[in-house]
PDB file of C-alpha atoms and ligand atoms in Angstrom:
ATOM      1  CA  MET M   3      44.926-119.872 -72.542  1.00  0.00           C
ATOM      2  CA  THR M   4      42.132-117.280 -72.697  1.00  0.00           C
ATOM      3  CA  THR M   5      39.575-116.781 -69.961  1.00  0.00           C
ATOM      4  CA  SER M   6      36.111-115.498 -70.708  1.00  0.00           C
ATOM      5  CA  ILE M   7      33.751-114.078 -68.127  1.00  0.00           C
ATOM      6  CA  THR M   8      30.103-115.005 -68.612  1.00  0.00           C
ATOM      7  CA  LEU M   9      27.538-113.101 -66.589  1.00  0.00           C
ATOM      8  CA  SER M  10      24.903-115.514 -65.356  1.00  0.00           C
ATOM      9  CA  ALA M  11      21.236-114.733 -65.996  1.00  0.00           C
ATOM     10  CA  PRO M  12      19.866-112.574 -63.173  1.00  0.00           C
ATOM     11  CA  ASP M  13      17.250-114.188 -60.918  1.00  0.00           C
ATOM     12  CA  TYR M  14      13.685-113.222 -61.914  1.00  0.00           C
ATOM     13  CA  THR M  15      10.739-114.373 -59.832  1.00  0.00           C
ATOM     14  CA  ASP M  16       6.949-113.918 -60.000  1.00  0.00           C
ATOM     15  CA  SER M  17       7.239-111.460 -57.170  1.00  0.00           C
ATOM     16  CA  ASP M  18       9.778-109.370 -59.176  1.00  0.00           C
ATOM     17  CA  PHE M  19       7.363-109.294 -62.097  1.00  0.00           C
ATOM     18  CA  GLN M  20       4.538-108.181 -59.768  1.00  0.00           C
ATOM     19  CA  ARG M  21       6.750-105.381 -58.446  1.00  0.00           C
ATOM     20  CA  LEU M  22       7.508-104.328 -62.020  1.00  0.00           C
ATOM     21  CA  GLN M  23       3.780-104.331 -62.813  1.00  0.00           C
ATOM     22  CA  SER M  24       3.091-101.982 -59.863  1.00  0.00           C
ATOM     23  CA  ILE M  25       6.021 -99.691 -60.712  1.00  0.00           C
ATOM     24  CA  ALA M  26       5.034 -99.377 -64.381  1.00  0.00           C
ATOM     25  CA  ARG M  27       1.418 -98.642 -63.390  1.00  0.00           C
ATOM     26  CA  ALA M  28       2.311 -96.093 -60.713  1.00  0.00           C
ATOM     27  CA  GLN M  29       5.083 -94.287 -62.601  1.00  0.00           C
ATOM     28  CA  ALA M  30       3.706 -94.147 -66.152  1.00  0.00           C
ATOM     29  CA  GLY M  31       0.201 -95.684 -66.190  1.00  0.00           C
ATOM     30  CA  ILE M  32       1.665 -98.595 -68.157  1.00  0.00           C
ATOM     31  CA  CYS M  33      -0.147-101.914 -67.862  1.00  0.00           C
ATOM     32  CA  LEU M  34       1.996-105.065 -68.057  1.00  0.00           C
ATOM     33  CA  PRO M  35      -0.214-108.134 -68.498  1.00  0.00           C
ATOM     34  CA  ALA M  36       1.076-111.555 -67.383  1.00  0.00           C
ATOM     35  CA  THR M  37       1.682-112.455 -71.050  1.00  0.00           C
ATOM     36  CA  LYS M  38       4.518-109.883 -71.061  1.00  0.00           C
ATOM     37  CA  LYS M  39       6.522-111.540 -68.290  1.00  0.00           C
ATOM     38  CA  ALA M  40       9.170-112.950 -70.683  1.00  0.00           C
ATOM     39  CA  LEU M  41       9.364-109.764 -72.763  1.00  0.00           C
ATOM     40  CA  VAL M  42       9.855-107.716 -69.601  1.00  0.00           C
ATOM     41  CA  TYR M  43      12.651-110.071 -68.567  1.00  0.00           C
ATOM     42  CA  SER M  44      14.519-109.603 -71.838  1.00  0.00           C
ATOM     43  CA  ARG M  45      14.219-105.801 -71.657  1.00  0.00           C
ATOM     44  CA  VAL M  46      14.974-105.250 -67.985  1.00  0.00           C
ATOM     45  CA  SER M  47      17.694-107.901 -67.586  1.00  0.00           C
ATOM     46  CA  ARG M  48      19.955-105.679 -69.715  1.00  0.00           C
ATOM     47  CA  ARG M  49      19.611-102.933 -67.113  1.00  0.00           C
ATOM     48  CA  VAL M  50      20.223-105.397 -64.247  1.00  0.00           C
ATOM     49  CA  ARG M  51      23.444-106.543 -65.905  1.00  0.00           C
ATOM     50  CA  GLU M  52      24.564-103.020 -66.736  1.00  0.00           C
ATOM     51  CA  MET M  53      24.174-102.147 -63.067  1.00  0.00           C
ATOM     52  CA  GLN M  54      26.245-105.280 -62.313  1.00  0.00           C
ATOM     53  CA  LEU M  55      23.569-106.694 -60.029  1.00  0.00           C
ATOM     54  CA  GLY M  56      22.788-110.388 -59.709  1.00  0.00           C
ATOM     55  CA  SER M  57      19.003-110.349 -59.397  1.00  0.00           C
ATOM     56  CA  PHE M  58      15.894-108.362 -60.292  1.00  0.00           C
ATOM     57  CA  LYS M  59      15.222-108.018 -56.564  1.00  0.00           C
ATOM     58  CA  GLU M  60      18.512-106.192 -55.979  1.00  0.00           C
ATOM     59  CA  TYR M  61      17.865-104.070 -59.061  1.00  0.00           C
ATOM     60  CA  LEU M  62      14.323-103.139 -57.970  1.00  0.00           C
ATOM     61  CA  ASP M  63      15.454-102.397 -54.407  1.00  0.00           C
ATOM     62  CA  PHE M  64      18.039 -99.993 -55.826  1.00  0.00           C
ATOM     63  CA  THR M  65      15.685 -98.409 -58.374  1.00  0.00           C
ATOM     64  CA  THR M  66      12.925 -97.733 -55.843  1.00  0.00           C
ATOM     65  CA  GLY M  67      15.411 -96.448 -53.251  1.00  0.00           C
ATOM     66  CA  SER M  68      16.552 -92.860 -52.695  1.00  0.00           C
ATOM     67  CA  ALA M  69      19.487 -93.184 -55.161  1.00  0.00           C
ATOM     68  CA  GLY M  70      17.363 -94.719 -57.921  1.00  0.00           C
ATOM     69  CA  THR M  71      15.738 -91.693 -59.591  1.00  0.00           C
ATOM     70  CA  VAL M  72      17.876 -91.798 -62.743  1.00  0.00           C
ATOM     71  CA  GLU M  73      17.622 -95.571 -63.009  1.00  0.00           C
ATOM     72  CA  MET M  74      13.823 -95.393 -62.596  1.00  0.00           C
ATOM     73  CA  GLU M  75      13.631 -93.322 -65.769  1.00  0.00           C
ATOM     74  CA  LYS M  76      15.807 -95.889 -67.568  1.00  0.00           C
ATOM     75  CA  LEU M  77      13.568 -98.689 -66.315  1.00  0.00           C
ATOM     76  CA  ILE M  78      10.415 -96.977 -67.638  1.00  0.00           C
ATOM     77  CA  CYS M  79      12.169 -96.415 -70.972  1.00  0.00           C
ATOM     78  CA  ALA M  80      13.121-100.098 -71.116  1.00  0.00           C
ATOM     79  CA  LEU M  81       9.448-100.996 -70.687  1.00  0.00           C
ATOM     80  CA  THR M  82       8.196 -98.862 -73.588  1.00  0.00           C
ATOM     81  CA  THR M  83       8.554 -99.123 -77.358  1.00  0.00           C
ATOM     82  CA  ASN M  84       9.690 -96.198 -79.472  1.00  0.00           C
ATOM     83  CA  VAL M  85       8.717 -97.452 -82.933  1.00  0.00           C
ATOM     84  CA  THR M  86       7.709 -94.530 -85.135  1.00  0.00           C
ATOM     85  CA  GLY M  87       8.216 -93.211 -88.658  1.00  0.00           C
ATOM     86  CA  PHE M  88       7.918 -90.129 -90.830  1.00  0.00           C
ATOM     87  CA  TYR M  89       4.338 -89.628 -92.045  1.00  0.00           C
ATOM     88  CA  ARG M  90       3.285 -92.776 -90.186  1.00  0.00           C
ATOM     89  CA  GLU M  91      -0.488 -93.249 -90.644  1.00  0.00           C
ATOM     90  CA  LYS M  92      -0.396 -90.779 -93.485  1.00  0.00           C
ATOM     91  CA  HIS M  93      -4.144 -90.095 -93.535  1.00  0.00           C
ATOM     92  CA  HIS M  94      -3.700 -87.883 -90.435  1.00  0.00           C
ATOM     93  CA  PHE M  95      -1.216 -85.667 -92.286  1.00  0.00           C
ATOM     94  CA  ASP M  96      -3.499 -85.598 -95.371  1.00  0.00           C
ATOM     95  CA  HIS M  97      -6.361 -84.479 -93.097  1.00  0.00           C
ATOM     96  CA  LEU M  98      -4.139 -81.886 -91.426  1.00  0.00           C
ATOM     97  CA  LYS M  99      -3.081 -80.425 -94.781  1.00  0.00           C
ATOM     98  CA  SER M 100      -6.388 -80.527 -96.631  1.00  0.00           C
ATOM     99  CA  VAL M 101      -9.033 -80.003 -93.895  1.00  0.00           C
ATOM    100  CA  VAL M 102      -7.301 -78.242 -90.998  1.00  0.00           C
ATOM    101  CA  MET M 103      -4.721 -75.998 -92.656  1.00  0.00           C
ATOM    102  CA  PRO M 104      -6.923 -73.724 -94.811  1.00  0.00           C
ATOM    103  CA  ASP M 105      -8.961 -72.362 -91.816  1.00  0.00           C
ATOM    104  CA  PHE M 106      -5.964 -72.602 -89.487  1.00  0.00           C
ATOM    105  CA  ALA M 107      -3.795 -70.478 -91.803  1.00  0.00           C
ATOM    106  CA  ALA M 108      -6.621 -67.916 -92.168  1.00  0.00           C
ATOM    107  CA  ALA M 109      -6.983 -67.698 -88.360  1.00  0.00           C
ATOM    108  CA  LEU M 110      -3.199 -67.275 -87.886  1.00  0.00           C
ATOM    109  CA  ARG M 111      -3.213 -64.475 -90.474  1.00  0.00           C
ATOM    110  CA  LYS M 112      -5.893 -62.743 -88.384  1.00  0.00           C
ATOM    111  CA  GLY M 113      -3.565 -62.841 -85.359  1.00  0.00           C
ATOM    112  CA  LYS M 114      -4.900 -65.978 -83.629  1.00  0.00           C
ATOM    113  CA  ARG M 115      -2.554 -68.213 -81.661  1.00  0.00           C
ATOM    114  CA  GLY M 116      -2.141 -71.751 -83.087  1.00  0.00           C
ATOM    115  CA  ARG M 117      -0.769 -74.789 -81.264  1.00  0.00           C
ATOM    116  CA  ILE M 118      -0.384 -78.476 -82.210  1.00  0.00           C
ATOM    117  CA  TRP M 119       0.729 -81.122 -79.713  1.00  0.00           C
ATOM    118  CA  SER M 120       2.582 -84.333 -80.530  1.00  0.00           C
ATOM    119  CA  ALA M 121       1.850 -86.015 -77.208  1.00  0.00           C
ATOM    120  CA  ALA M 122       4.193 -89.047 -77.351  1.00  0.00           C
ATOM    121  CA  CYS M 123       6.703 -87.910 -79.930  1.00  0.00           C
ATOM    122  CA  SER M 124       9.315 -90.688 -79.560  1.00  0.00           C
ATOM    123  CA  THR M 125      12.422 -89.901 -81.671  1.00  0.00           C
ATOM    124  CA  GLY M 126      10.694 -86.999 -83.422  1.00  0.00           C
ATOM    125  CA  GLN M 127       9.425 -88.369 -86.724  1.00  0.00           C
ATOM    126  CA  GLU M 128       5.846 -87.383 -85.768  1.00  0.00           C
ATOM    127  CA  PRO M 129       6.477 -83.707 -84.827  1.00  0.00           C
ATOM    128  CA  TRP M 130       8.842 -83.227 -87.781  1.00  0.00           C
ATOM    129  CA  SER M 131       6.171 -84.645 -90.101  1.00  0.00           C
ATOM    130  CA  ILE M 132       3.708 -82.157 -88.567  1.00  0.00           C
ATOM    131  CA  ALA M 133       6.215 -79.341 -89.131  1.00  0.00           C
ATOM    132  CA  MET M 134       6.746 -80.341 -92.786  1.00  0.00           C
ATOM    133  CA  SER M 135       2.984 -80.623 -93.325  1.00  0.00           C
ATOM    134  CA  VAL M 136       2.126 -77.200 -91.932  1.00  0.00           C
ATOM    135  CA  ALA M 137       5.112 -75.419 -93.499  1.00  0.00           C
ATOM    136  CA  GLY M 138       4.452 -77.179 -96.825  1.00  0.00           C
ATOM    137  CA  SER M 139       0.850 -75.886 -96.861  1.00  0.00           C
ATOM    138  CA  PHE M 140       1.622 -72.468 -95.378  1.00  0.00           C
ATOM    139  CA  PRO M 141       5.279 -71.517 -96.029  1.00  0.00           C
ATOM    140  CA  GLU M 142       5.072 -68.228 -94.054  1.00  0.00           C
ATOM    141  CA  ILE M 143       3.837 -70.021 -90.890  1.00  0.00           C
ATOM    142  CA  GLY M 144       7.082 -69.132 -89.057  1.00  0.00           C
ATOM    143  CA  ASN M 145       6.021 -65.459 -89.080  1.00  0.00           C
ATOM    144  CA  PHE M 146       2.864 -66.146 -87.067  1.00  0.00           C
ATOM    145  CA  ASP M 147       2.014 -67.189 -83.503  1.00  0.00           C
ATOM    146  CA  PHE M 148       2.352 -70.903 -84.165  1.00  0.00           C
ATOM    147  CA  ARG M 149       4.216 -73.640 -82.254  1.00  0.00           C
ATOM    148  CA  ILE M 150       4.336 -77.426 -82.109  1.00  0.00           C
ATOM    149  CA  LEU M 151       4.741 -78.919 -78.630  1.00  0.00           C
ATOM    150  CA  ALA M 152       6.473 -82.320 -78.801  1.00  0.00           C
ATOM    151  CA  THR M 153       6.654 -84.381 -75.597  1.00  0.00           C
ATOM    152  CA  ASP M 154       7.610 -87.877 -74.451  1.00  0.00           C
ATOM    153  CA  ILE M 155       8.303 -89.589 -71.126  1.00  0.00           C
ATOM    154  CA  ASN M 156      11.729 -90.780 -72.337  1.00  0.00           C
ATOM    155  CA  SER M 157      14.426 -88.088 -72.158  1.00  0.00           C
ATOM    156  CA  ASP M 158      16.747 -89.991 -74.552  1.00  0.00           C
ATOM    157  CA  VAL M 159      14.197 -89.986 -77.380  1.00  0.00           C
ATOM    158  CA  VAL M 160      13.296 -86.344 -76.704  1.00  0.00           C
ATOM    159  CA  ALA M 161      16.983 -85.353 -77.030  1.00  0.00           C
ATOM    160  CA  ARG M 162      17.230 -87.340 -80.239  1.00  0.00           C
ATOM    161  CA  ALA M 163      14.092 -85.646 -81.619  1.00  0.00           C
ATOM    162  CA  ALA M 164      15.372 -82.182 -80.672  1.00  0.00           C
ATOM    163  CA  SER M 165      18.664 -82.782 -82.520  1.00  0.00           C
ATOM    164  CA  ALA M 166      16.594 -82.591 -85.758  1.00  0.00           C
ATOM    165  CA  THR M 167      19.237 -84.805 -87.387  1.00  0.00           C
ATOM    166  CA  TYR M 168      18.684 -88.200 -88.991  1.00  0.00           C
ATOM    167  CA  ALA M 169      20.880 -90.623 -90.925  1.00  0.00           C
ATOM    168  CA  PRO M 170      20.009 -90.979 -94.634  1.00  0.00           C
ATOM    169  CA  ASP M 171      18.591 -94.475 -94.062  1.00  0.00           C
ATOM    170  CA  GLU M 172      16.174 -93.133 -91.419  1.00  0.00           C
ATOM    171  CA  LEU M 173      14.410 -90.791 -93.819  1.00  0.00           C
ATOM    172  CA  GLU M 174      12.093 -93.389 -95.331  1.00  0.00           C
ATOM    173  CA  GLY M 175       8.585 -91.983 -95.726  1.00  0.00           C
ATOM    174  CA  ILE M 176       9.660 -88.408 -96.501  1.00  0.00           C
ATOM    175  CA  PRO M 177       8.723 -87.522-100.093  1.00  0.00           C
ATOM    176  CA  GLU M 178      11.471 -86.149-102.334  1.00  0.00           C
ATOM    177  CA  LYS M 179       9.801 -82.711-102.432  1.00  0.00           C
ATOM    178  CA  ASP M 180       9.944 -82.398 -98.626  1.00  0.00           C
ATOM    179  CA  ARG M 181      13.532 -83.687 -98.516  1.00  0.00           C
ATOM    180  CA  SER M 182      14.714 -80.996-100.885  1.00  0.00           C
ATOM    181  CA  LEU M 183      12.665 -78.274 -99.173  1.00  0.00           C
ATOM    182  CA  PHE M 184      13.356 -79.055 -95.532  1.00  0.00           C
ATOM    183  CA  LEU M 185      16.527 -81.166 -95.100  1.00  0.00           C
ATOM    184  CA  LYS M 186      20.111 -79.979 -95.347  1.00  0.00           C
ATOM    185  CA  GLU M 187      23.361 -81.977 -95.273  1.00  0.00           C
ATOM    186  CA  SER M 188      24.914 -81.706 -91.850  1.00  0.00           C
ATOM    187  CA  GLU M 189      27.449 -83.359 -89.593  1.00  0.00           C
ATOM    188  CA  GLY M 190      25.988 -86.715 -88.589  1.00  0.00           C
ATOM    189  CA  GLY M 191      23.410 -86.916 -91.375  1.00  0.00           C
ATOM    190  CA  LEU M 192      20.661 -84.654 -92.651  1.00  0.00           C
ATOM    191  CA  ARG M 193      19.231 -81.918 -90.485  1.00  0.00           C
ATOM    192  CA  PHE M 194      15.896 -80.090 -90.672  1.00  0.00           C
ATOM    193  CA  SER M 195      16.342 -76.538 -91.904  1.00  0.00           C
ATOM    194  CA  GLU M 196      16.634 -73.586 -89.570  1.00  0.00           C
ATOM    195  CA  GLY M 197      13.190 -72.293 -90.548  1.00  0.00           C
ATOM    196  CA  LEU M 198      11.562 -75.622 -89.705  1.00  0.00           C
ATOM    197  CA  ARG M 199      13.525 -75.942 -86.456  1.00  0.00           C
ATOM    198  CA  ARG M 200      11.823 -72.807 -85.120  1.00  0.00           C
ATOM    199  CA  LEU M 201       8.430 -74.543 -85.080  1.00  0.00           C
ATOM    200  CA  PRO M 202       8.691 -77.347 -82.477  1.00  0.00           C
ATOM    201  CA  SER M 203       9.588 -77.226 -78.770  1.00  0.00           C
ATOM    202  CA  PHE M 204      10.627 -80.527 -77.188  1.00  0.00           C
ATOM    203  CA  ARG M 205       9.927 -81.417 -73.554  1.00  0.00           C
ATOM    204  CA  VAL M 206      10.031 -84.505 -71.321  1.00  0.00           C
ATOM    205  CA  LEU M 207       6.500 -85.168 -70.063  1.00  0.00           C
ATOM    206  CA  ASN M 208       4.682 -88.108 -68.510  1.00  0.00           C
ATOM    207  CA  LEU M 209       1.164 -87.999 -69.956  1.00  0.00           C
ATOM    208  CA  ASN M 210      -0.203 -89.565 -66.775  1.00  0.00           C
ATOM    209  CA  ALA M 211       1.284 -86.953 -64.433  1.00  0.00           C
ATOM    210  CA  ALA M 212       0.602 -83.222 -64.100  1.00  0.00           C
ATOM    211  CA  TRP M 213       1.092 -81.108 -67.250  1.00  0.00           C
ATOM    212  CA  PRO M 214       3.080 -77.965 -66.443  1.00  0.00           C
ATOM    213  CA  PHE M 215       1.499 -75.791 -69.134  1.00  0.00           C
ATOM    214  CA  HIS M 216      -1.806 -74.098 -69.813  1.00  0.00           C
ATOM    215  CA  GLY M 217      -3.623 -73.342 -72.993  1.00  0.00           C
ATOM    216  CA  THR M 218      -5.380 -75.346 -75.645  1.00  0.00           C
ATOM    217  CA  PHE M 219      -4.456 -76.926 -78.948  1.00  0.00           C
ATOM    218  CA  SER M 220      -6.074 -76.916 -82.373  1.00  0.00           C
ATOM    219  CA  VAL M 221      -4.835 -80.456 -83.000  1.00  0.00           C
ATOM    220  CA  ILE M 222      -3.451 -83.167 -80.719  1.00  0.00           C
ATOM    221  CA  PHE M 223      -1.621 -86.213 -82.050  1.00  0.00           C
ATOM    222  CA  CYS M 224      -1.761 -88.919 -79.353  1.00  0.00           C
ATOM    223  CA  ARG M 225      -0.926 -92.028 -81.314  1.00  0.00           C
ATOM    224  CA  ASN M 226       0.307 -95.492 -80.420  1.00  0.00           C
ATOM    225  CA  VAL M 227       0.876 -94.782 -76.745  1.00  0.00           C
ATOM    226  CA  VAL M 228      -2.433 -95.540 -74.972  1.00  0.00           C
ATOM    227  CA  ILE M 229      -2.079 -99.158 -76.103  1.00  0.00           C
ATOM    228  CA  TYR M 230       0.265 -99.526 -73.120  1.00  0.00           C
ATOM    229  CA  PHE M 231      -2.293 -98.202 -70.622  1.00  0.00           C
ATOM    230  CA  ASP M 232      -5.188 -99.908 -68.871  1.00  0.00           C
ATOM    231  CA  ASP M 233      -8.789 -98.848 -69.623  1.00  0.00           C
ATOM    232  CA  GLU M 234      -9.057 -96.532 -66.627  1.00  0.00           C
ATOM    233  CA  THR M 235      -5.783 -94.705 -67.387  1.00  0.00           C
ATOM    234  CA  ARG M 236      -6.656 -94.481 -71.076  1.00  0.00           C
ATOM    235  CA  GLU M 237     -10.126 -92.998 -70.494  1.00  0.00           C
ATOM    236  CA  ALA M 238      -8.787 -90.494 -67.963  1.00  0.00           C
ATOM    237  CA  LEU M 239      -6.155 -89.421 -70.491  1.00  0.00           C
ATOM    238  CA  TRP M 240      -8.675 -88.998 -73.329  1.00  0.00           C
ATOM    239  CA  LYS M 241     -10.741 -86.779 -71.026  1.00  0.00           C
ATOM    240  CA  ARG M 242      -7.759 -84.609 -70.087  1.00  0.00           C
ATOM    241  CA  LEU M 243      -6.643 -84.325 -73.716  1.00  0.00           C
ATOM    242  CA  ALA M 244     -10.158 -83.430 -74.875  1.00  0.00           C
ATOM    243  CA  GLU M 245     -10.256 -80.611 -72.309  1.00  0.00           C
ATOM    244  CA  ARG M 246      -7.144 -79.180 -74.025  1.00  0.00           C
ATOM    245  CA  ILE M 247      -8.640 -79.223 -77.551  1.00  0.00           C
ATOM    246  CA  GLU M 248     -10.288 -76.039 -78.843  1.00  0.00           C
ATOM    247  CA  PRO M 249     -13.917 -76.292 -79.981  1.00  0.00           C
ATOM    248  CA  GLY M 250     -13.836 -77.623 -83.542  1.00  0.00           C
ATOM    249  CA  GLY M 251     -10.243 -78.899 -83.062  1.00  0.00           C
ATOM    250  CA  PHE M 252      -9.036 -82.449 -83.744  1.00  0.00           C
ATOM    251  CA  LEU M 253      -7.567 -85.481 -81.964  1.00  0.00           C
ATOM    252  CA  TYR M 254      -5.686 -88.097 -83.989  1.00  0.00           C
ATOM    253  CA  VAL M 255      -5.229 -91.534 -82.363  1.00  0.00           C
ATOM    254  CA  GLY M 256      -3.250 -94.624 -83.425  1.00  0.00           C
ATOM    255  CA  HIS M 257      -4.561 -97.198 -85.893  1.00  0.00           C
ATOM    256  CA  SER M 258      -5.466 -99.746 -83.200  1.00  0.00           C
ATOM    257  CA  GLU M 259      -6.844 -97.194 -80.725  1.00  0.00           C
ATOM    258  CA  ARG M 260     -10.272 -95.678 -80.115  1.00  0.00           C
ATOM    259  CA  VAL M 261     -11.744 -93.197 -77.687  1.00  0.00           C
ATOM    260  CA  ALA M 262     -14.312 -95.373 -75.916  1.00  0.00           C
ATOM    261  CA  ASN M 263     -15.627 -92.431 -73.862  1.00  0.00           C
ATOM    262  CA  ALA M 264     -15.739 -89.990 -76.824  1.00  0.00           C
ATOM    263  CA  LYS M 265     -19.259 -88.704 -76.049  1.00  0.00           C
ATOM    264  CA  GLN M 266     -18.381 -87.909 -72.423  1.00  0.00           C
ATOM    265  CA  CYS M 267     -15.293 -86.050 -73.686  1.00  0.00           C
ATOM    266  CA  GLY M 268     -17.310 -83.955 -76.165  1.00  0.00           C
ATOM    267  CA  LEU M 269     -15.564 -85.672 -79.090  1.00  0.00           C
ATOM    268  CA  VAL M 270     -17.184 -86.894 -82.303  1.00  0.00           C
ATOM    269  CA  ASN M 271     -15.589 -89.685 -84.342  1.00  0.00           C
ATOM    270  CA  ILE M 272     -15.634 -88.103 -87.812  1.00  0.00           C
ATOM    271  CA  ALA M 273     -13.377 -90.639 -89.606  1.00  0.00           C
ATOM    272  CA  PRO M 274     -11.333 -93.706 -88.605  1.00  0.00           C
ATOM    273  CA  THR M 275      -8.960 -92.597 -85.783  1.00  0.00           C
ATOM    274  CA  ILE M 276      -9.964 -88.910 -86.176  1.00  0.00           C
ATOM    275  CA  TYR M 277     -12.082 -87.153 -83.522  1.00  0.00           C
ATOM    276  CA  GLN M 278     -13.403 -83.593 -83.563  1.00  0.00           C
ATOM    277  CA  LYS M 279     -14.194 -81.550 -80.445  1.00  0.00           C
ATOM    278  CA  GLU M 280     -17.790 -80.333 -80.435  1.00  0.00           C
ATOM    279  CA  ASP M 281     -18.191 -76.654 -81.209  1.00  0.00           C
TER     280      ASP M 281
HETATM  281  C1  LIG Y   4       5.278 -96.460 -80.155  1.00  0.00           C
HETATM  282  S1  LIG Y   4       5.864 -94.849 -79.736  1.00  0.00           S
HETATM  283  C2  LIG Y   4       4.713 -93.821 -80.661  1.00  0.00           C
HETATM  284  C3  LIG Y   4       5.381 -92.640 -81.322  1.00  0.00           C
HETATM  285  C4  LIG Y   4       4.491 -91.790 -82.218  1.00  0.00           C
HETATM  286  N1  LIG Y   4       3.396 -91.185 -81.475  1.00  0.00           N
HETATM  287  C5  LIG Y   4       3.957 -92.605 -83.370  1.00  0.00           C
HETATM  288  O1  LIG Y   4       2.776 -92.966 -83.385  1.00  0.00           O
HETATM  289  O2  LIG Y   4       4.734 -92.895 -84.287  1.00  0.00           O
HETATM  290  C6  LIG Y   4       5.237 -94.687 -78.050  1.00  0.00           C
HETATM  291  C7  LIG Y   4       5.927 -93.572 -77.270  1.00  0.00           C
HETATM  292  O3  LIG Y   4       5.139 -93.333 -76.089  1.00  0.00           O
HETATM  293  C8  LIG Y   4       6.026 -92.964 -75.056  1.00  0.00           C
HETATM  294  N2  LIG Y   4       5.334 -93.144 -73.757  1.00  0.00           N
HETATM  295  C9  LIG Y   4       5.012 -94.303 -73.111  1.00  0.00           C
HETATM  296  N3  LIG Y   4       4.400 -94.038 -71.953  1.00  0.00           N
HETATM  297  C10 LIG Y   4       4.306 -92.681 -71.864  1.00  0.00           C
HETATM  298  C11 LIG Y   4       3.761 -91.796 -70.887  1.00  0.00           C
HETATM  299  N4  LIG Y   4       3.186 -92.237 -69.762  1.00  0.00           N
HETATM  300  N5  LIG Y   4       3.845 -90.459 -71.132  1.00  0.00           N
HETATM  301  C12 LIG Y   4       4.427 -89.992 -72.264  1.00  0.00           C
HETATM  302  N6  LIG Y   4       4.956 -90.774 -73.219  1.00  0.00           N
HETATM  303  C13 LIG Y   4       4.896 -92.115 -73.017  1.00  0.00           C
HETATM  304  C14 LIG Y   4       7.225 -93.889 -75.256  1.00  0.00           C
HETATM  305  O4  LIG Y   4       8.385 -93.374 -74.625  1.00  0.00           O
HETATM  306  C15 LIG Y   4       7.312 -93.925 -76.797  1.00  0.00           C
HETATM  307  O5  LIG Y   4       8.241 -92.981 -77.288  1.00  0.00           O
END
């Protein structure tokens, strides 16, 4: 006779959901509307079971307690989506290559510092697409004062992005020319070349907390992340990002996003999902 152990579904009450709403808002600026109650259950119950706890209450008591720091990060990760892709929303990369790069390359040649920020980089497809775009238009870029900053709140996705390695079936969206120029066979899949790997720096960063760096950027990609935030958090973030964009620089936002307070931020909407900082 075989015995199987079935873990019963952890208890999940309205009050647990309200606690999760407050935690998500306070820790990451994430807004969880009531319509997400079931989705939140399916994502967080996995964590509750993994911790071998019988209810959301026990899980939340642990996570908000003094020993819960690591689990809190896992909880926030469980509440966010990491969907991304190489050259996702391609018109931003076309704009980067055709409009931004000619002046940007000329300024770098004159000794100017150049920075681009991928502000919610997920598993790295966005910053690596930026790296391929800039190096494709300006192959000597590695010899100049240029860096890509790639950040995300989730340390697992940041580590994955920094590995620069992807399985062959994850490379969809990368044109053949870029594959042959920038990807090399490696253990575990294909890896971005050494030259390209010098361009990005990867960091864990909560966009709604303090940013431990100074300086401005010529271009900021902040795409498909503010959809999780409420209006107040979103507008505050646009303002802070705009303050970090150089005059004449650009902000790219996700396809379903817009900067409602663009004028207050000194941003002009020059094309769908593309904003330029006033000179
Ligand atoms: C849907 S992905 C978007 C990835 C990429 N920007 C793109 O458009 O393909 C959203 C990312 O935002 C990150 N995220 C959510 N809240 C965040 C916060 N408060 N600070 C920084 N990153 C956050 C998630 O971890 C996730 O990787």
